[in-house]
Coordinates of N, CA and C in Angstrom, one line a residue:
X25 N 17.8 13.4 -3.2 CA 17.3 13.2 -1.9 C 16.3 14.3 -1.5
X26 N 16.7 15.5 -1.7 CA 15.8 16.6 -1.3 C 14.5 16.6 -2.1
X27 N 14.7 16.3 -3.4 CA 13.5 16.2 -4.3 C 12.6 15.1 -3.8
X28 N 13.1 13.9 -3.5 CA 12.3 12.8 -3.1 C 11.6 13.1 -1.8
X29 N 12.4 13.7 -0.8 CA 11.8 13.9 0.5 C 10.6 14.9 0.4
X30 N 10.8 16.0 -0.4 CA 9.8 17.0 -0.6 C 8.6 16.4 -1.3
X31 N 8.8 15.6 -2.3 CA 7.7 15.0 -3.1 C 6.9 14.0 -2.2
X32 N 7.6 13.1 -1.5 CA 6.9 12.2 -0.6 C 6.1 13.0 0.4
X33 N 6.7 14.0 1.1 CA 5.9 14.7 2.1 C 4.7 15.4 1.5
X34 N 4.9 16.0 0.3 CA 3.8 16.7 -0.3 C 2.6 15.7 -0.7
X35 N 3.0 14.5 -1.2 CA 2.0 13.5 -1.5 C 1.3 13.0 -0.3
X36 N 2.1 12.8 0.8 CA 1.5 12.4 2.1 C 0.6 13.4 2.6
X37 N 1.0 14.7 2.5 CA 0.2 15.8 3.0 C -1.1 15.9 2.3
X38 N -1.1 15.6 1.0 CA -2.3 15.6 0.2 C -3.3 14.6 0.6
X39 N -2.8 13.6 1.3 CA -3.6 12.5 1.8 C -3.8 12.6 3.3
X40 N -3.6 13.8 3.8 CA -3.8 14.1 5.3 C -2.9 13.4 6.2
X41 N -1.7 13.1 5.8 CA -0.7 12.6 6.7 C 0.3 13.7 7.1
X42 N 0.6 13.8 8.3 CA 1.6 14.8 8.8 C 3.0 14.3 8.8
X43 N 3.9 15.2 8.6 CA 5.4 14.8 8.6 C 5.9 15.2 10.0
X44 N 6.6 14.3 10.6 CA 7.4 14.5 11.9 C 8.9 14.4 11.6
X45 N 9.6 15.4 11.8 CA 11.1 15.3 11.6 C 11.8 16.2 12.6
X46 N 13.1 16.5 12.3 CA 13.9 17.2 13.3 C 14.2 18.6 12.9
X47 N 13.8 19.1 11.8 CA 14.0 20.5 11.4 C 15.4 20.8 11.0
X48 N 16.2 19.8 10.7 CA 17.6 20.1 10.3 C 17.7 20.5 8.9
X49 N 18.9 21.0 8.5 CA 19.1 21.3 7.1 C 19.0 20.0 6.2
X50 N 18.6 20.2 5.0 CA 18.7 19.0 4.1 C 17.3 18.3 4.0
X51 N 17.4 17.0 4.3 CA 16.2 16.1 4.1 C 15.1 16.6 5.0
X52 N 15.4 16.9 6.3 CA 14.4 17.3 7.3 C 13.6 18.5 6.8
X53 N 14.4 19.5 6.3 CA 13.7 20.8 5.9 C 12.9 20.5 4.6
X54 N 13.4 19.7 3.7 CA 12.7 19.4 2.5 C 11.4 18.7 2.8
X55 N 11.4 17.8 3.7 CA 10.2 17.1 4.1 C 9.2 18.0 4.8
X56 N 9.7 18.8 5.7 CA 8.8 19.8 6.3 C 8.1 20.7 5.3
X57 N 8.9 21.2 4.4 CA 8.4 22.2 3.4 C 7.4 21.5 2.5
X58 N 7.7 20.3 2.1 CA 6.8 19.5 1.2 C 5.5 19.3 1.9
X59 N 5.5 19.0 3.1 CA 4.2 18.8 3.8 C 3.4 20.1 4.0
X60 N 4.1 21.1 4.4 CA 3.5 22.4 4.5 C 2.9 22.9 3.2
X61 N 3.6 22.6 2.1 CA 3.1 23.1 0.8 C 1.8 22.4 0.4
X62 N 1.6 21.2 1.0 CA 0.3 20.5 0.8 C -0.8 20.9 1.9
X63 N -0.5 22.0 2.6 CA -1.4 22.4 3.7 C -1.6 21.4 4.8
X64 N -0.6 20.5 5.0 CA -0.7 19.6 6.1 C 0.0 20.1 7.3
X65 N -0.4 19.7 8.5 CA 0.3 20.0 9.7 C 1.7 19.4 9.7
X66 N 2.6 20.0 10.5 CA 3.9 19.4 10.6 C 4.3 19.5 12.0
X67 N 5.2 18.6 12.4 CA 5.8 18.5 13.8 C 7.3 18.4 13.7
X68 N 7.9 19.3 14.4 CA 9.4 19.3 14.4 C 9.8 19.1 15.8
X69 N 10.6 18.0 16.0 CA 11.2 17.7 17.3 C 12.6 18.3 17.5
X70 N 12.7 19.2 18.4 CA 14.0 20.0 18.5 C 14.9 19.3 19.6
X71 N 16.2 19.6 19.4 CA 17.2 19.0 20.3 C 17.6 20.1 21.3
X72 N 16.8 21.2 21.4 CA 17.1 22.3 22.3 C 15.8 22.8 22.9
X73 N 15.9 23.9 23.7 CA 14.7 24.5 24.2 C 13.9 25.1 23.1
X74 N 12.6 25.2 23.3 CA 11.7 25.7 22.3 C 11.8 27.2 22.0
X75 N 12.5 27.9 22.9 CA 12.8 29.3 22.6 C 14.0 29.6 21.8
X76 N 14.7 28.5 21.4 CA 15.8 28.6 20.5 C 15.5 28.0 19.1
X77 N 16.0 28.7 18.1 CA 15.8 28.2 16.7 C 17.2 27.6 16.3
X78 N 17.2 26.3 16.1 CA 18.5 25.7 15.7 C 18.1 24.6 14.7
X79 N 18.7 24.7 13.5 CA 19.7 25.7 13.0 C 19.0 27.1 12.8
X80 N 19.8 28.1 13.0 CA 19.2 29.5 12.9 C 18.7 29.8 11.5
X81 N 19.3 29.2 10.5 CA 18.8 29.4 9.2 C 17.4 28.9 8.9
X82 N 16.9 28.1 9.8 CA 15.5 27.6 9.6 C 14.5 28.3 10.5
X83 N 14.8 29.4 11.0 CA 14.0 30.2 11.9 C 12.6 30.4 11.3
X84 N 12.5 30.8 10.1 CA 11.2 31.0 9.4 C 10.5 29.7 9.2
X85 N 11.2 28.6 8.9 CA 10.5 27.3 8.8 C 9.9 26.9 10.1
X86 N 10.6 27.1 11.2 CA 10.1 26.8 12.5 C 8.9 27.6 12.9
X87 N 8.8 28.8 12.4 CA 7.7 29.7 12.7 C 6.5 29.1 11.9
X88 N 6.7 28.7 10.7 CA 5.6 28.1 9.9 C 5.1 26.8 10.5
X89 N 6.0 26.0 11.0 CA 5.6 24.8 11.6 C 4.8 25.1 12.9
X90 N 5.3 26.0 13.7 CA 4.5 26.4 14.9 C 3.1 26.9 14.6
X91 N 3.0 27.6 13.5 CA 1.7 28.1 13.1 C 0.7 27.1 12.6
X92 N 1.3 26.0 12.0 CA 0.5 25.0 11.3 C 0.5 23.7 11.9
X93 N 1.4 23.5 12.9 CA 1.5 22.2 13.6 C 2.0 22.4 15.0
X94 N 3.2 21.8 15.3 CA 3.7 21.9 16.6 C 5.2 21.7 16.6
X95 N 5.9 22.5 17.5 CA 7.3 22.3 17.9 C 7.3 21.5 19.2
X96 N 8.1 20.5 19.2 CA 8.2 19.6 20.4 C 9.6 19.5 20.9
X97 N 9.8 19.5 22.2 CA 11.1 19.3 22.8 C 10.9 18.8 24.2
X98 N 11.8 18.0 24.7 CA 11.8 17.5 26.0 C 12.8 18.3 26.9
X99 N 13.4 19.3 26.3 CA 14.4 20.2 27.0 C 13.7 21.5 27.5
X100 N 14.2 22.0 28.6 CA 13.6 23.3 29.1 C 14.0 24.4 28.3
X101 N 13.3 25.6 28.4 CA 13.7 26.8 27.6 C 15.1 27.2 28.0
X102 N 15.8 27.6 27.0 CA 17.2 28.0 27.2 C 18.2 26.9 27.0
X103 N 17.8 25.7 26.9 CA 18.7 24.5 26.8 C 19.3 24.6 25.4
X104 N 20.7 24.6 25.3 CA 21.3 24.7 24.0 C 21.3 23.3 23.4
X105 N 21.5 23.2 22.0 CA 21.5 21.9 21.4 C 22.9 21.2 21.7
X106 N 22.9 19.9 21.7 CA 24.1 19.1 22.0 C 24.1 17.9 21.1
X107 N 25.2 17.3 20.9 CA 25.3 16.1 20.1 C 24.4 15.0 20.7
X108 N 24.5 14.9 22.0 CA 23.7 13.8 22.7 C 22.2 14.1 22.5
X109 N 21.9 15.4 22.5 CA 20.5 15.8 22.4 C 19.9 15.4 21.1
X110 N 20.7 15.5 20.0 CA 20.2 15.2 18.7 C 19.9 13.7 18.6
X111 N 20.8 12.9 19.2 CA 20.6 11.4 19.1 C 19.4 11.0 20.0
X112 N 19.3 11.6 21.2 CA 18.2 11.3 22.1 C 16.8 11.7 21.5
X113 N 16.7 12.8 20.8 CA 15.4 13.2 20.3 C 15.0 12.3 19.1
X114 N 15.9 11.6 18.5 CA 15.4 10.7 17.5 C 14.4 9.7 17.9
X115 N 14.5 9.2 19.2 CA 13.6 8.2 19.7 C 12.2 8.8 19.7
X116 N 12.1 10.2 20.0 CA 10.8 10.8 20.0 C 10.2 10.9 18.6
X117 N 11.0 11.2 17.6 CA 10.6 11.3 16.2 C 10.0 9.9 15.8
X118 N 10.7 8.8 16.2 CA 10.2 7.5 15.9 C 8.9 7.1 16.6
X119 N 8.8 7.6 17.9 CA 7.7 7.2 18.7 C 6.4 7.9 18.3
X120 N 6.5 9.1 17.7 CA 5.4 9.9 17.4 C 4.7 9.5 16.1
X121 N 5.3 8.5 15.4 CA 4.7 8.2 14.1 C 4.5 6.7 14.0
X122 N 3.6 6.2 13.1 CA 3.5 4.8 12.8 C 4.6 4.2 11.9
X123 N 5.3 5.1 11.3 CA 6.4 4.6 10.4 C 7.5 5.7 10.2
X124 N 8.7 5.2 9.9 CA 9.8 6.1 9.7 C 10.3 5.8 8.2
X125 N 10.5 6.9 7.5 CA 11.0 6.8 6.1 C 12.4 7.4 6.1
X126 N 13.4 6.6 5.7 CA 14.8 7.0 5.6 C 15.0 7.3 4.1
X127 N 15.2 8.6 3.8 CA 15.3 9.0 2.4 C 16.8 8.9 2.0
X128 N 17.7 9.5 2.8 CA 19.1 9.4 2.5 C 19.8 9.2 3.9
X129 N 20.8 8.3 3.9 CA 21.5 8.1 5.2 C 22.8 7.4 4.8
X130 N 23.9 8.0 5.3 CA 25.2 7.4 5.3 C 25.3 6.3 6.3
X131 N 26.4 5.6 6.3 CA 26.6 4.5 7.3 C 26.6 5.0 8.7
X132 N 27.0 6.3 8.9 CA 27.0 6.9 10.2 C 26.1 8.1 10.1
X133 N 24.8 7.8 10.4 CA 23.8 8.8 10.2 C 22.8 8.8 11.3
X134 N 22.3 10.0 11.7 CA 21.2 10.1 12.7 C 20.0 9.5 12.2
X135 N 19.7 9.5 10.9 CA 18.5 8.8 10.4 C 18.5 7.3 10.7
X136 N 19.7 6.7 10.7 CA 19.8 5.3 11.0 C 19.5 5.1 12.5
X137 N 19.8 6.1 13.3 CA 19.5 6.0 14.7 C 18.0 6.1 14.9
X138 N 17.3 6.9 14.1 CA 15.9 7.0 14.2 C 15.3 5.7 13.7
X139 N 15.8 5.1 12.7 CA 15.3 3.8 12.2 C 15.5 2.7 13.3
X140 N 16.6 2.7 14.0 CA 16.8 1.7 15.0 C 15.7 1.9 16.1
X141 N 15.5 3.1 16.5 CA 14.4 3.4 17.5 C 13.1 2.9 17.0
X142 N 12.8 3.1 15.7 CA 11.6 2.7 15.2 C 11.4 1.2 15.2
X143 N 12.5 0.5 15.0 CA 12.4 -1.0 15.1 C 12.2 -1.4 16.5
X144 N 12.8 -0.8 17.4 CA 12.7 -1.2 18.8 C 11.3 -0.9 19.3
X145 N 10.6 0.1 18.7 CA 9.3 0.5 19.1 C 8.2 -0.2 18.3
X146 N 8.7 -1.2 17.4 CA 7.8 -1.9 16.6 C 7.0 -1.0 15.6
X147 N 7.7 0.0 15.1 CA 7.1 0.8 14.1 C 7.6 0.3 12.7
X148 N 6.9 0.7 11.7 CA 7.3 0.3 10.3 C 8.5 1.2 9.9
X149 N 9.6 0.6 9.4 CA 10.7 1.3 8.9 C 10.8 1.1 7.4
X150 N 11.0 2.2 6.7 CA 11.0 2.2 5.3 C 12.3 3.0 4.8
X151 N 12.8 2.6 3.6 CA 14.0 3.3 3.1 C 13.8 3.5 1.6
X152 N 14.3 4.6 1.1 CA 14.3 4.9 -0.3 C 15.7 4.6 -0.9
X153 N 15.8 3.7 -1.8 CA 17.1 3.3 -2.4 C 17.7 4.5 -3.2
X154 N 19.0 4.5 -3.3 CA 19.7 5.6 -4.0 C 20.7 4.9 -5.0
X155 N 21.5 5.7 -5.6 CA 22.5 5.2 -6.5 C 23.5 4.3 -5.7
X156 N 23.8 3.1 -6.2 CA 24.7 2.2 -5.5 C 26.1 2.8 -5.3
X157 N 26.4 3.8 -6.0 CA 27.7 4.4 -5.8 C 27.7 5.6 -4.9
X158 N 26.5 5.9 -4.3 CA 26.4 7.1 -3.4 C 26.6 6.7 -2.0
X159 N 27.6 7.3 -1.3 CA 27.8 7.1 0.1 C 26.6 7.6 0.9
X160 N 25.9 8.6 0.4 CA 24.8 9.2 1.1 C 23.6 8.2 1.2
X161 N 23.6 7.1 0.4 CA 22.5 6.1 0.4 C 23.0 4.8 1.0
X162 N 24.3 4.7 1.4 CA 24.8 3.5 1.9 C 24.0 2.9 3.1
X163 N 23.6 3.8 3.9 CA 22.8 3.4 5.1 C 21.4 2.9 4.7
X164 N 20.8 3.5 3.7 CA 19.5 3.0 3.2 C 19.7 1.6 2.7
X165 N 20.8 1.4 1.9 CA 21.0 0.1 1.3 C 21.3 -1.0 2.3
X166 N 22.0 -0.6 3.4 CA 22.2 -1.6 4.5 C 20.9 -2.0 5.1
X167 N 20.0 -1.0 5.4 CA 18.7 -1.3 6.0 C 18.0 -2.3 5.1
X168 N 18.0 -2.1 3.8 CA 17.3 -2.9 2.9 C 17.9 -4.3 2.8
X169 N 19.2 -4.3 2.7 CA 20.0 -5.6 2.6 C 19.7 -6.5 3.8
X170 N 19.7 -5.8 5.0 CA 19.5 -6.6 6.2 C 18.1 -6.9 6.6
X171 N 17.2 -6.5 5.7 CA 15.7 -6.8 6.0 C 15.2 -5.9 7.1
X172 N 15.9 -4.8 7.4 CA 15.4 -3.9 8.5 C 14.5 -2.9 8.0
X173 N 14.3 -2.7 6.7 CA 13.4 -1.7 6.2 C 12.7 -2.2 4.9
X174 N 11.6 -1.6 4.6 CA 10.8 -1.9 3.4 C 11.2 -0.9 2.3
X175 N 11.4 -1.3 1.1 CA 11.8 -0.4 0.0 C 10.5 0.4 -0.4
X176 N 10.7 1.7 -0.4 CA 9.6 2.6 -0.8 C 10.2 3.5 -1.9
X177 N 9.3 3.9 -2.8 CA 9.8 4.8 -3.9 C 8.8 5.9 -4.2
X178 N 7.6 5.9 -3.4 CA 6.6 6.9 -3.7 C 5.6 6.9 -2.6
X179 N 4.7 7.8 -2.6 CA 3.7 8.0 -1.6 C 2.8 6.8 -1.4
X180 N 2.4 6.1 -2.5 CA 1.6 5.0 -2.4 C 2.3 3.8 -1.6
X181 N 3.6 3.7 -1.8 CA 4.3 2.7 -1.0 C 4.3 3.0 0.5
X182 N 4.4 4.2 0.8 CA 4.5 4.6 2.2 C 3.1 4.4 2.9
X183 N 2.1 4.9 2.2 CA 0.7 4.8 2.8 C 0.3 3.3 2.9
X184 N 0.7 2.5 2.0 CA 0.4 1.1 2.1 C 1.0 0.5 3.4
X185 N 2.1 0.9 3.8 CA 2.8 0.4 5.0 C 2.2 0.9 6.3
X186 N 1.8 2.2 6.3 CA 1.3 2.8 7.6 C -0.2 3.0 7.6
X187 N -0.9 2.8 6.5 CA -2.3 3.1 6.4 C -3.2 2.0 7.0
X188 N -4.4 2.1 6.7 CA -5.4 1.1 7.2 C -5.2 -0.2 6.5
X189 N -5.2 -1.3 7.2 CA -5.0 -2.6 6.7 C -6.1 -3.0 5.7
X190 N -5.8 -3.3 4.5 CA -6.7 -3.7 3.5 C -7.4 -2.5 2.8
X191 N -7.3 -1.3 3.3 CA -7.9 -0.1 2.7 C -7.0 0.8 2.0
X192 N -5.7 0.8 2.3 CA -4.8 1.7 1.7 C -3.7 1.0 0.9
X193 N -4.1 -0.1 0.2 CA -3.2 -0.8 -0.6 C -2.7 0.0 -1.8
X194 N -1.5 -0.2 -2.2 CA -1.0 0.4 -3.4 C -1.8 0.0 -4.6
X195 N -2.2 0.9 -5.5 CA -2.9 0.5 -6.7 C -2.0 -0.6 -7.5
X196 N -2.7 -1.5 -8.1 CA -2.0 -2.6 -8.8 C -1.5 -2.0 -10.1
X197 N -0.2 -2.2 -10.3 CA 0.5 -1.7 -11.5 C 1.1 -2.9 -12.2
X198 N 0.4 -4.0 -12.2 CA 1.0 -5.2 -12.8 C 1.0 -5.3 -14.3
X199 N 0.8 -4.2 -14.9 CA 0.9 -4.2 -16.4 C -0.4 -3.7 -17.0
X200 N -0.3 -3.4 -18.3 CA -1.5 -2.8 -18.9 C -2.5 -3.9 -19.2
X201 N -3.7 -3.7 -18.8 CA -4.8 -4.7 -19.1 C -5.6 -4.2 -20.2
X202 N -5.6 -5.0 -21.3 CA -6.4 -4.6 -22.5 C -7.3 -5.7 -22.9
X203 N -8.5 -5.4 -23.4 CA -9.3 -6.4 -24.0 C -9.0 -6.4 -25.5
X204 N -9.2 -7.5 -26.1 CA -8.9 -7.6 -27.6 C -9.7 -6.6 -28.4
X205 N -10.9 -6.4 -27.9 CA -11.7 -5.4 -28.7 C -11.2 -4.0 -28.6
X206 N -10.4 -3.7 -27.5 CA -9.8 -2.4 -27.4 C -8.6 -2.1 -28.3
X207 N -8.1 -3.2 -28.9 CA -7.0 -3.0 -29.8 C -7.3 -2.3 -31.1
X208 N -6.4 -1.6 -31.6 CA -6.7 -1.0 -33.0 C -6.5 -2.0 -34.0
X209 N -6.9 -1.7 -35.3 CA -6.9 -2.7 -36.4 C -5.5 -3.2 -36.6
X210 N -4.5 -2.3 -36.5 CA -3.1 -2.8 -36.8 C -2.7 -3.8 -35.7
X211 N -2.9 -3.5 -34.5 CA -2.5 -4.4 -33.4 C -3.2 -5.7 -33.5
X212 N -4.5 -5.7 -33.9 CA -5.2 -7.0 -34.1 C -4.7 -7.8 -35.2
X213 N -4.3 -7.2 -36.3 CA -3.7 -7.9 -37.4 C -2.3 -8.5 -37.0
X214 N -1.5 -7.7 -36.3 CA -0.3 -8.2 -35.8 C -0.5 -9.4 -34.8
X215 N -1.5 -9.3 -34.0 CA -1.8 -10.4 -33.0 C -2.2 -11.6 -33.8
X216 N -3.0 -11.5 -34.8 CA -3.4 -12.6 -35.6 C -2.3 -13.3 -36.3
X217 N -1.2 -12.5 -36.6 CA -0.1 -13.1 -37.3 C 0.9 -13.8 -36.4
X218 N 0.7 -13.7 -35.1 CA 1.7 -14.3 -34.2 C 1.2 -15.8 -33.9
X219 N 2.1 -16.8 -34.2 CA 1.7 -18.2 -34.0 C 1.5 -18.5 -32.5
X220 N 0.7 -19.5 -32.2 CA 0.4 -19.9 -30.9 C 1.3 -21.0 -30.4
X221 N 1.7 -21.9 -31.2 CA 2.4 -23.1 -30.8 C 3.9 -23.1 -31.2
X222 N 4.3 -22.2 -32.0 CA 5.7 -22.0 -32.4 C 6.1 -20.6 -32.3
X223 N 7.3 -20.2 -32.6 CA 7.8 -18.8 -32.5 C 8.0 -18.3 -33.9
X224 N 7.9 -17.0 -34.1 CA 8.1 -16.4 -35.4 C 8.9 -15.1 -35.2
X225 N 9.7 -14.7 -36.1 CA 10.5 -13.5 -36.0 C 9.7 -12.3 -36.3
X226 N 10.2 -11.1 -36.0 CA 9.4 -9.9 -36.2 C 9.1 -9.7 -37.7
X227 N 10.1 -9.9 -38.5 CA 10.0 -9.7 -40.0 C 8.9 -10.6 -40.5
X228 N 8.8 -11.9 -40.1 CA 7.8 -12.8 -40.6 C 6.4 -12.4 -40.2
X229 N 6.3 -11.9 -38.9 CA 5.0 -11.4 -38.4 C 4.6 -10.2 -39.1
X230 N 5.5 -9.3 -39.4 CA 5.2 -8.1 -40.2 C 4.7 -8.4 -41.6
X231 N 5.3 -9.4 -42.2 CA 4.9 -9.8 -43.5 C 3.5 -10.4 -43.5
X232 N 3.2 -11.2 -42.6 CA 1.9 -11.9 -42.5 C 0.8 -10.9 -42.1
X233 N 1.2 -9.8 -41.4 CA 0.2 -8.8 -40.9 C 0.1 -7.7 -41.9
X234 N 0.9 -7.7 -42.9 CA 0.9 -6.6 -43.9 C 1.3 -5.3 -43.4
X235 N 2.2 -5.2 -42.5 CA 2.7 -4.0 -41.9 C 4.2 -3.8 -42.1
X236 N 4.7 -2.6 -41.8 CA 6.1 -2.4 -41.8 C 6.8 -3.0 -40.6
X237 N 8.1 -3.2 -40.7 CA 8.8 -3.8 -39.6 C 8.7 -3.0 -38.3
X238 N 8.9 -1.7 -38.4 CA 8.8 -0.8 -37.2 C 7.4 -0.8 -36.6
X239 N 6.3 -0.8 -37.4 CA 5.0 -0.9 -37.0 C 4.7 -2.2 -36.2
X240 N 5.2 -3.3 -36.8 CA 5.0 -4.6 -36.2 C 5.7 -4.7 -34.8
X241 N 6.9 -4.1 -34.8 CA 7.7 -4.2 -33.5 C 7.0 -3.3 -32.4
X242 N 6.5 -2.2 -32.8 CA 5.8 -1.3 -31.9 C 4.5 -2.0 -31.4
X243 N 3.8 -2.6 -32.3 CA 2.5 -3.4 -31.9 C 2.9 -4.6 -31.0
X244 N 3.9 -5.3 -31.3 CA 4.3 -6.4 -30.5 C 4.7 -6.0 -29.0
X245 N 5.3 -4.8 -28.9 CA 5.7 -4.3 -27.6 C 4.4 -4.0 -26.8
X246 N 3.4 -3.4 -27.4 CA 2.1 -3.2 -26.8 C 1.4 -4.5 -26.4
X247 N 1.4 -5.4 -27.3 CA 0.8 -6.7 -27.0 C 1.4 -7.5 -25.9
X248 N 2.8 -7.4 -25.9 CA 3.5 -8.1 -24.8 C 3.2 -7.4 -23.5
X249 N 3.2 -6.1 -23.4 CA 2.8 -5.4 -22.2 C 1.4 -5.7 -21.7
X250 N 0.5 -6.0 -22.6 CA -0.8 -6.3 -22.3 C -1.1 -7.8 -22.0
X251 N 0.0 -8.6 -22.2 CA -0.1 -10.0 -21.9 C -0.7 -10.9 -23.0
X252 N -0.7 -10.3 -24.2 CA -1.2 -11.1 -25.4 C -0.1 -12.0 -26.0
X253 N 1.1 -11.5 -26.0 CA 2.2 -12.3 -26.6 C 3.4 -12.3 -25.7
X254 N 4.3 -13.1 -26.0 CA 5.6 -13.2 -25.2 C 6.7 -13.4 -26.2
X255 N 7.9 -13.0 -25.8 CA 9.1 -13.2 -26.6 C 10.0 -14.2 -26.1
X256 N 10.4 -15.2 -26.9 CA 11.3 -16.2 -26.5 C 12.6 -16.1 -27.2
X257 N 13.5 -17.0 -27.0 CA 14.8 -17.0 -27.7 C 14.6 -17.1 -29.2
X258 N 13.5 -17.8 -29.7 CA 13.4 -18.1 -31.1 C 12.4 -17.1 -31.7
X259 N 11.9 -16.2 -31.0 CA 11.0 -15.2 -31.6 C 9.7 -15.0 -30.7
X260 N 8.7 -14.5 -31.4 CA 7.4 -14.2 -30.7 C 6.4 -15.3 -30.8
X261 N 5.6 -15.5 -29.8 CA 4.5 -16.4 -29.8 C 3.3 -15.9 -29.0
X262 N 2.1 -16.3 -29.3 CA 0.9 -15.9 -28.6 C 0.9 -16.6 -27.2
X263 N 0.5 -16.0 -26.2 CA 0.3 -16.6 -24.9 C -0.9 -17.5 -24.9
X264 N -0.8 -18.6 -24.2 CA -1.8 -19.7 -24.2 C -3.1 -19.2 -23.6
X265 N -3.0 -18.3 -22.6 CA -4.2 -17.9 -21.9 C -4.5 -16.4 -22.1
X266 N -5.7 -16.0 -21.7 CA -6.0 -14.5 -21.9 C -5.2 -13.7 -21.0
X267 N -4.9 -12.4 -21.3 CA -4.1 -11.6 -20.5 C -4.8 -11.4 -19.2
X268 N -4.0 -11.3 -18.1 CA -4.6 -11.1 -16.8 C -5.2 -9.7 -16.7
X269 N -6.2 -9.6 -15.9 CA -6.9 -8.3 -15.7 C -7.2 -8.2 -14.2
X270 N -7.4 -7.0 -13.7 CA -7.8 -6.7 -12.4 C -9.3 -6.9 -12.2
X271 N -9.7 -7.9 -11.3 CA -11.1 -8.1 -11.2 C -11.8 -6.9 -10.6
X272 N -13.1 -6.7 -11.0 CA -13.9 -5.6 -10.5 C -14.6 -6.0 -9.3
X273 N -14.6 -5.2 -8.3 CA -15.4 -5.4 -7.1 C -16.8 -5.1 -7.2
X274 N -17.6 -5.4 -6.2 CA -19.1 -5.1 -6.3 C -19.3 -3.6 -6.4

């Protein structure tokens, strides 16, 4: 969770997005540090007065945020942190951003409270999935299961959700697109040995192509990823149409 939070924040910072969080230990701190490492501004919403550093162990982090971004609080100077204050400030975190990313959250988590405020404010709510056995990700999985959040696993996913409509779409990763002319001689021979209307086993294809079994299997994997061939229950066969490719714009 710490690694993912820092990596997401760094990637977003590289694309001029600022991170807004609560400055707490763990995910909050990792996100702030990731954004600051990318030379992006940061915003920390505190549950106490601005003259207090809480948690105290993050005093230096708060100083860096103040120098490069902003510390925000609705409490007067000298106001100590309180449990209610932490829950209330989550609505400000949600309100200051176009979207909220929940990286790790248990079933009873302040991050879920922030996500709920984001939904109420019609902001985009996103969640990073974790191990299905991890209690720390149970809240994320509930958000995803209930359709309350969009699944994100990287910076491109997040930017697509909160960026400009039509301009910040995630790059298409629908598979390797290769032209037949880009194939090496071995791959072309293996492709020529694959039947179109029936299926053939790997050994048969290797024999017809004049290659070893391992070489044929490796080439078939590449050809399948590129959309030239497909594997069925009875073996390999060539696909009926050309492999799909991403159209070029003007």
